[in-house]
Amino acid sequence: MPLDEVVSSGAAAPERGAEPAADLKRMFAAVRARSERLAAALTPEDWMIQSMPDASPVKWNLAHTSWFFETFILRRFVDGYRPFDEAFGYLFNSYYMQVGEMHPRSSRGLISRPSAEDVLAYRRHVTERIESLLESAPEGGEEDILSLVAIGCAHEEQHQELLLTDIKHGLFQNPTAPAVYPEPAPGGQGASQACDGWVEYDGGLAVFGAARGAEAPGAQAFDNEGPRHEAFLQPYALAQRLVTNAAYLAFMEDGGYEDPRWWLSDGWALSRQENWRAPLYWRQDDSGWRAYTLFGERDVDPDAPVSHLSYYEAAAYAEWSGFRLPSEFEWENAARGRAVAGDFLDDDGPYEPRADRRADDDGVSQLYGGVWEWTASPYVAYPGYRAPAGAIGEYNGKFMSSQMVLRGGSCATPVGHVRATYRNFFPPHARWQFSGLRLARDL
Amino acid sequence: MPLDEVVSSGAAAPERGAEPAADLKRMFAAVRARSERLAAALTPEDWMIQSMPDASPVKWNLAHTSWFFETFILRRFVDGYRPFDEAFGYLFNSYYMQVGEMHPRSSRGLISRPSAEDVLAYRRHVTERIESLLESAPEGGEEDILSLVAIGCAHEEQHQELLLTDIKHGLFQNPTAPAVYPEPAPGGQGASQACDGWVEYDGGLAVFGAARGAEAPGAQAFDNEGPRHEAFLQPYALAQRLVTNAAYLAFMEDGGYEDPRWWLSDGWALSRQENWRAPLYWRQDDSGWRAYTLFGERDVDPDAPVSHLSYYEAAAYAEWSGFRLPSEFEWENAARGRAVAGDFLDDDGPYEPRADRRADDDGVSQLYGGVWEWTASPYVAYPGYRAPAGAIGEYNGKFMSSQMVLRGGSCATPVGHVRATYRNFFPPHARWQFSGLRLARDL
Amino acid sequence: MPLDEVVSSGAAAPERGAEPAADLKRMFAAVRARSERLAAALTPEDWMIQSMPDASPVKWNLAHTSWFFETFILRRFVDGYRPFDEAFGYLFNSYYMQVGEMHPRSSRGLISRPSAEDVLAYRRHVTERIESLLESAPEGGEEDILSLVAIGCAHEEQHQELLLTDIKHGLFQNPTAPAVYPEPAPGGQGASQACDGWVEYDGGLAVFGAARGAEAPGAQAFDNEGPRHEAFLQPYALAQRLVTNAAYLAFMEDGGYEDPRWWLSDGWALSRQENWRAPLYWRQDDSGWRAYTLFGERDVDPDAPVSHLSYYEAAAYAEWSGFRLPSEFEWENAARGRAVAGDFLDDDGPYEPRADRRADDDGVSQLYGGVWEWTASPYVAYPGYRAPAGAIGEYNGKFMSSQMVLRGGSCATPVGHVRATYRNFFPPHARWQFSGLRLARDL
Amino acid sequence: MPLDEVVSSGAAAPERGAEPAADLKRMFAAVRARSERLAAALTPEDWMIQSMPDASPVKWNLAHTSWFFETFILRRFVDGYRPFDEAFGYLFNSYYMQVGEMHPRSSRGLISRPSAEDVLAYRRHVTERIESLLESAPEGGEEDILSLVAIGCAHEEQHQELLLTDIKHGLFQNPTAPAVYPEPAPGGQGASQACDGWVEYDGGLAVFGAARGAEAPGAQAFDNEGPRHEAFLQPYALAQRLVTNAAYLAFMEDGGYEDPRWWLSDGWALSRQENWRAPLYWRQDDSGWRAYTLFGERDVDPDAPVSHLSYYEAAAYAEWSGFRLPSEFEWENAARGRAVAGDFLDDDGPYEPRADRRADDDGVSQLYGGVWEWTASPYVAYPGYRAPAGAIGEYNGKFMSSQMVLRGGSCATPVGHVRATYRNFFPPHARWQFSGLRLARDL
């Protein structure tokens, strides 16, 4: 499930935090600028590509995030606001039925007009007017506006990750395997095997999810992260590290893709039909396995976490290994209280998962900044969850079927966007996200 | 997910109960006879029908349940056993890859040969040999054999329900709307509104699932009902009764099928694509709503529980009503300790859900014998669940993706087959089972 | 294109011949009896099978041919006629929109009721009433009635061929490869190579097609065989004999199925998609090529004509051979005046094409009774062709797109049904008819 | 069938005409310049659009026509030629298997790289080298080179028409209905009804097709236009003018799209499935029927020829009218000897068909420059046709199944590209060409 859908549906409306308006202005400016920086490495023609219905063109991602600010803030709170272009309401709506009709998702790649330049002008128009509004919020509406701007920023951050995963999928279709971003220098020295152990956790009742509003002022969370509630865990252990490419290759070489014993029934059927033999983007040549990355095609790094797996592949690997996937509660219990520190250098890259070369540690590692971790938990509402009213929460919970929860955060997730309670979700067949796994076992 | 798959995969291998061999022999004879009684109301040509890949022909159901006894018991425990027909191993295997190749599921309706008569001869052959074996179980294997016969009986009971739902779907395709079974006389008098209230339950830690083996000798359960484990519930209430056709009609008349607000995203897309406007089998004519039943076409009974809903429709109805679906734990918590007493007259009918006309009661009603109740719980493994080894458990857990749990039991479920811990499951789009819902709410 | 559609649409309404009423009665009785004789070798369960939408169940074929007599004769010419069963008008209509709604073609295999017995009773009912009518045709309508009975007989003869090709396809799905008819003793001795030469023909203007009505009283023809008209031919030669299995194997062994040079673009795409590697019904095992026949599976006879080819395969073979397919006019020009003598023993078999072992001859051989011969001619109207008015000719010409003409007649065609002007037609992908080819070349 | 395929396959290799090299150089320069002029009205992002697999992006059309010259001329005749970019051989091959692998047709719209600019550079590179070659053709090869350049020019002219019809289809997907070209001023005055009569033709033997090579030096024709041969015609009449939008509206208003009587069986099925209710590009609003054109959306002009019809619609209209479509021979017989004068102003427009306002005439009108005319003739080889050898003629005749011939030429066809013997062809469902019809009848 594209994060897009989540936020834009309001299903995951983040609680406005304690940021004073000034902080929010800084955040808004930074988020808007980052989207444009990501896109600037690409050509206007790259911005057109839609390589499957699940993915959207860069141009659409850039325009839709502006449409969101325009529709839910400018049109409602700016007297006499004149939309930049009336047609954009139709073209860049993702699916809000209360807001109006929308352009078919699968035809987003045909929108040559408006041009890239038009969309950048649209972005400037919206950015400036939101900034003006933040300078002088109309009385009474201020709280709402600040909250909605915070939501819009989180929404745009999610689209930044989609922009990267969508364009990676799009350019992968080009036989010339183009490089988009410069490859950073390799990280620090040191073996990555140092902390390949297990971390054990007691069972018992614990509290999960994010508090909202009065409960915990200042906390930032999407509404699907709440209500905070108790749940009961059995004792368990988690692998300290993510499953690596080397480990996954062992599964492949052991005939993992040819042995129905390891697979869920639906996954087996799909993998045969689609002829899966390796993670998405992998290709075998005489020299061994190569993978398409945003730096161009590269040798598969045995120490990097395996990525671009579907849930079916992650579950098959876990079954083969003799262990299992963790539940989302087991993951959150382990992540609670640990610092959000990933492999990412900063917000500008590297956009591909890398081997973890840091020194050993006494707890779980690689929680953020490498790959999203598939869990064994289907995506359902927490007890007591109710959708907020109104258009922005029009379809709360509407994606709560046939999706699995992923936890953590990937190399493509903005640094400020990750947290222990965050629930990402996608259907079990999705492979184009930076998605991998960590093993768990019973104690 | 066809129950078929569950049991035959061993995913739900029932624990052998405390039945002495004599009881098991009686049970075996009764189960075998009931399948043939159900089928006897149909013609050899009816036995051929396969109206969709999910459904199987009656002939196949009858043969496959015999193949199960032959493959897992006779071939293994009878020295020098000669199979009735070697080709049947291919034709009537449902999907055991370790056991061999199998006939494509979607082509089961093309099997004119073997004939109905041949299949009945096959059944007699297998029944007699199992009975002989039960007379004199070979030393050492007895425990196994008794356990496997009990599994085979449970397996065949599940196929009895499928036989009814599959043939209902098949004959529904015939424009003459044939009646299969005689309609029983209406039940007792009395309004059904008498107990349309809510029953409240405290939250807290409770124990769920079925104990196995040494833990609770004599208990009967499939393996997906265990391990017994603790889980934490919030306080909640359940509706005393199932949602009725009258109540569901109010949803329909309020435009429920045309309003995306109530629907899960996948459900909305599917309902538009398939043009759903009412439960499966319903048809509107000048006199109002009519429904195809196993007694022929009948007026929809406003007081009977609504049936033949997909999960998507059940969830949309719940959303529209302002309440919600219960979790499977909430249901089990309410059902625990209550007598298994349904609307069913007996094992020979009526095979269609009926209005509940019994006097009021202080707890939840209609738990069994009306319709299976969709819950909000995706079908996943209980904590600590591991699949048994060997061919019969070849694919344990392999259906644990993209399915929802149903609880209770329907008018088509054999009386002895239902219990509080039983977990039925189907994909959210399935409508051809006797499936309805009961509402829940938070306290 | 199923012959079914042609005749039942009236697109090919045969001219009533010169038969006196007595001859017609004899013909009617013989045709009706032959259908039942063909079906009697099959079980009521075999009669249910529909293995693809293009094919119809035996039961449907038997009922539909009776429906034709009932609808176009009994309902119109018998005062106070009471239909055997009103529901049959819906179930057994093939597509006449003026006559009413119809059951979906692809669901014909689900019609368990009416039973085989009911359908035979329906046949008797119709047969008796038509016979009564022929005894005493009402004044004024007699001509029409006789003509319509003749059409109905031709229609039923076409369904006899379909009954054989449809059930062959249906039973082929059964892994036990059932035999339906007894295999006749091999034919006479003698090499078949004796007349493997070419027969040359002059070009020039010639007259083609069948005269109708006043033009040529007594002639029997479908309306698509007229009007009789002139066309101009270049000098050409035809192969004396049909292409044999041995010759076709040479094409296969030369990589014919893997080489796009020989194939029409559509045919190449389809053959890759469907993974064609040999004619339909062929299977390779250790002993060589085997083919499913109505006598069960048999070794491929190298001297028999190759059969069950699509047009695409026939055209690819011709291209590979360096020759070409004949036009339908070249075929008719060669067949004109030659006796209708096929390989068939008689109307009761053998229903599979056989090697031609007759002595040499000075003209083309195997024109009838082996396989239908694909020609290079698309199926279009002859100059001046107009559809007859009324329901029976409702859609004249409606199949005249994307079909190719086949000439001759196969081992499954009734002996009295073939003639030099007969135009059979099917879409280029159809393989389940007894269809092969004869080569041609320019002079 | 995309003209693309025809020419690029060599199936329609035009005979080199009598042009001296100087004329050929002028033609080459003009053709190359015209492609770029057509594309210059569009943006680099417009050049990306591929709205269906049958259509290609503008960028691909521009590159593929250069690839053709590079592959078949420069690589073969220029010593030490270094291709502009080796990857282009894969990306811009349309399907020549002898020449190498190719990029999947349906993914042409994903090629953001090479950019528009790169493709223009590629064009310049190829244009300059072909011009150099024409200055000094290597000895011995000169004849071949001149002939191949002429073929390449004809090939590129066909792609110019495709460029227009493909981009029209692509931009039609954009809800803003963009205008591409300026609309020319309306043409001269005068009613168009003046010559709405019939023109009668005698039957008899006549000669059809184009002479080739030695037979008729200087003649230009594709090889599918030959051999020249005799055929026999019945007396017939052709409508003087094309069917207009007003006439077609009468068919629509008479329920033409809802009445299966008029339709070919395949056409009826497709029109229901696709929900056809009017020609492609038509849309009804409160003011009446509007149509998308390359000038933007416009009112439908009642006097202009109806366009964007499939063969099925053209045939249904003809059936409804009581007349019929002409054969390709009837059309050619009428066009023979008449001047090639169309409605087109010149090679730069108007690119949409217009009403014929010229004075009356004693023969058929609107033969060229309005719309391609569907004929009743399936596309098959002329008698004696054989494909040329070698890569350029690799698949001669490979499209000769399930396509219908269109005659004449449309508003999008280059002026110099039309002639009386030209055979265009497309499958019967194709609607995105400028395709209409003219009626015929028997005498």
Short mmCIF file of C-alpha atoms in Angstrom, two decimals, chain D residues 13 61 67 96 99 121 170 194 198 214 223 273 318 350 355 383 406:
data_model
loop_
_atom_site.label_atom_id
_atom_site.label_comp_id
_atom_site.label_asym_id
_atom_site.label_seq_id
_atom_site.Cartn_x
_atom_site.Cartn_y
_atom_site.Cartn_z
CA ALA D 13 9.11 -2.24 -49.97
CA ASN D 61 8.72 7.41 -34.16
CA TRP D 67 17.37 3.69 -36.98
CA TYR D 96 13.33 -7.42 -37.01
CA VAL D 99 18.61 -7.71 -36.92
CA ALA D 121 21.10 14.75 -32.42
CA GLY D 170 -2.25 10.27 -26.46
CA ALA D 194 -24.21 19.04 -54.72
CA TRP D 198 -23.85 7.52 -57.40
CA ALA D 214 11.25 -3.84 -65.68
CA ASP D 223 5.47 -4.84 -53.13
CA GLN D 273 -17.64 -4.85 -24.19
CA ALA D 318 -23.39 0.14 -44.48
CA PRO D 350 -4.93 20.71 -41.65
CA ALA D 355 -16.25 19.04 -45.57
CA PRO D 383 -1.94 -13.90 -57.01
CA LEU D 406 -8.35 0.60 -46.56
#
